[in-house]
Amino acid sequence: MKIIKLLLNFSTLLFIFSIAAYAQTGTVSGRVTYGNGNTPLHDASVSIVQLNRTVLTDDNGNYTFENVRSGRYTVLVHIEGFSDSSRVVDITAGGVT
């Protein structure tokens, strides 16, 4: 198995999503690359472990999770032939992480 450092760029945007009680939610998005950070990994599996939510990266290595409640989460990236990589992200009410 190749051991290649996955470069994860997480940008977390918080916003107020208006539903009955004005719940605080956010968006977790980023890009999965390898090598010098210029080569995207498409079809990588990106998961928010605590929420059992998974998406695949697009052709440019981008992914997005919308409507994520405030809290601390582990984001895990998996793609065949590479070592898994993870990062902890905090989504806080009224802030940007």
Coordinates of C-alpha atoms in Angstrom, one line a residue:
M1 CA 0.0 0.0 0.0
K2 CA 1.3 3.4 -0.8
I3 CA 1.9 5.7 2.1
I4 CA 1.2 9.2 0.9
K5 CA 0.4 12.2 3.0
L6 CA -3.1 13.4 2.3
L7 CA -3.4 17.1 2.5
L8 CA -6.8 18.1 3.8
N9 CA -8.0 21.6 3.5
F10 CA -11.0 22.0 5.7
S11 CA -13.0 25.2 5.6
T12 CA -15.9 25.4 7.9
L13 CA -18.6 28.0 7.4
L14 CA -21.2 28.6 9.9
F15 CA -24.6 30.1 9.2
I16 CA -28.0 30.1 10.8
F17 CA -30.3 27.7 9.1
S18 CA -33.9 28.8 9.6
I19 CA -36.2 26.0 10.6
A20 CA -38.8 26.0 13.4
A21 CA -36.4 26.8 16.3
Y22 CA -33.6 28.5 14.3
A23 CA -31.1 25.6 14.8
Q24 CA -27.4 26.3 14.4
T25 CA -25.9 24.3 11.6
G26 CA -22.8 24.6 9.5
T27 CA -21.1 23.4 6.4
V28 CA -17.9 21.4 6.3
S29 CA -16.1 21.5 3.0
G30 CA -12.7 21.0 1.6
R31 CA -10.4 19.4 -0.9
V32 CA -8.5 16.2 -0.7
T33 CA -5.1 16.2 -2.5
Y34 CA -1.8 14.3 -2.3
G35 CA 1.9 15.0 -3.1
N36 CA 2.6 18.7 -3.1
G37 CA -1.1 19.5 -2.7
N38 CA -1.7 20.1 -6.4
T39 CA -3.0 16.7 -7.3
P40 CA -6.7 16.1 -6.4
L41 CA -7.9 12.7 -5.3
H42 CA -11.3 12.1 -6.9
D43 CA -13.8 9.5 -5.6
A44 CA -12.2 9.5 -2.1
S45 CA -14.6 8.6 0.7
V46 CA -14.9 11.5 3.2
S47 CA -16.9 10.7 6.4
I48 CA -18.0 12.6 9.5
V49 CA -17.5 9.7 11.9
Q50 CA -19.9 10.7 14.6
L51 CA -22.7 11.3 12.2
N52 CA -22.2 8.3 10.0
R53 CA -22.4 10.6 6.9
T54 CA -20.2 9.9 3.9
V55 CA -19.7 11.7 0.6
L56 CA -17.3 11.1 -2.4
T57 CA -14.9 13.8 -3.6
D58 CA -15.6 15.2 -7.1
D59 CA -13.1 15.3 -10.0
N60 CA -11.3 18.2 -8.4
G61 CA -11.1 16.5 -4.9
N62 CA -13.8 18.7 -3.4
Y63 CA -16.4 17.6 -0.9
T64 CA -19.2 19.3 1.1
F65 CA -21.3 18.3 4.1
E66 CA -24.3 20.7 4.7
N67 CA -26.5 21.1 7.7
V68 CA -24.0 19.9 10.3
R69 CA -25.0 20.7 13.9
S70 CA -22.6 22.5 16.2
G71 CA -20.0 20.2 17.8
R72 CA -16.7 18.5 17.5
Y73 CA -16.3 16.0 14.7
T74 CA -13.7 13.7 13.2
V75 CA -13.5 13.9 9.4
L76 CA -12.0 10.7 7.9
V77 CA -10.7 10.3 4.4
H78 CA -10.3 6.9 2.8
I79 CA -9.3 5.9 -0.7
E80 CA -8.0 2.5 -1.8
G81 CA -4.2 2.4 -2.1
F82 CA -3.6 5.2 0.4
S83 CA -3.3 5.5 4.2
D84 CA -6.4 6.9 5.8
S85 CA -6.2 10.4 7.1
S86 CA -8.4 12.3 9.6
R87 CA -8.8 15.7 11.2
V88 CA -10.9 17.0 14.1
V89 CA -13.0 20.0 13.3
D90 CA -15.1 22.2 15.6
I91 CA -18.3 23.8 14.5
T92 CA -19.3 26.4 17.1
A93 CA -22.4 28.6 17.2
G94 CA -21.7 32.1 15.8
G95 CA -18.0 31.3 14.9
V96 CA -15.9 30.2 12.0
T97 CA -13.4 27.4 12.4

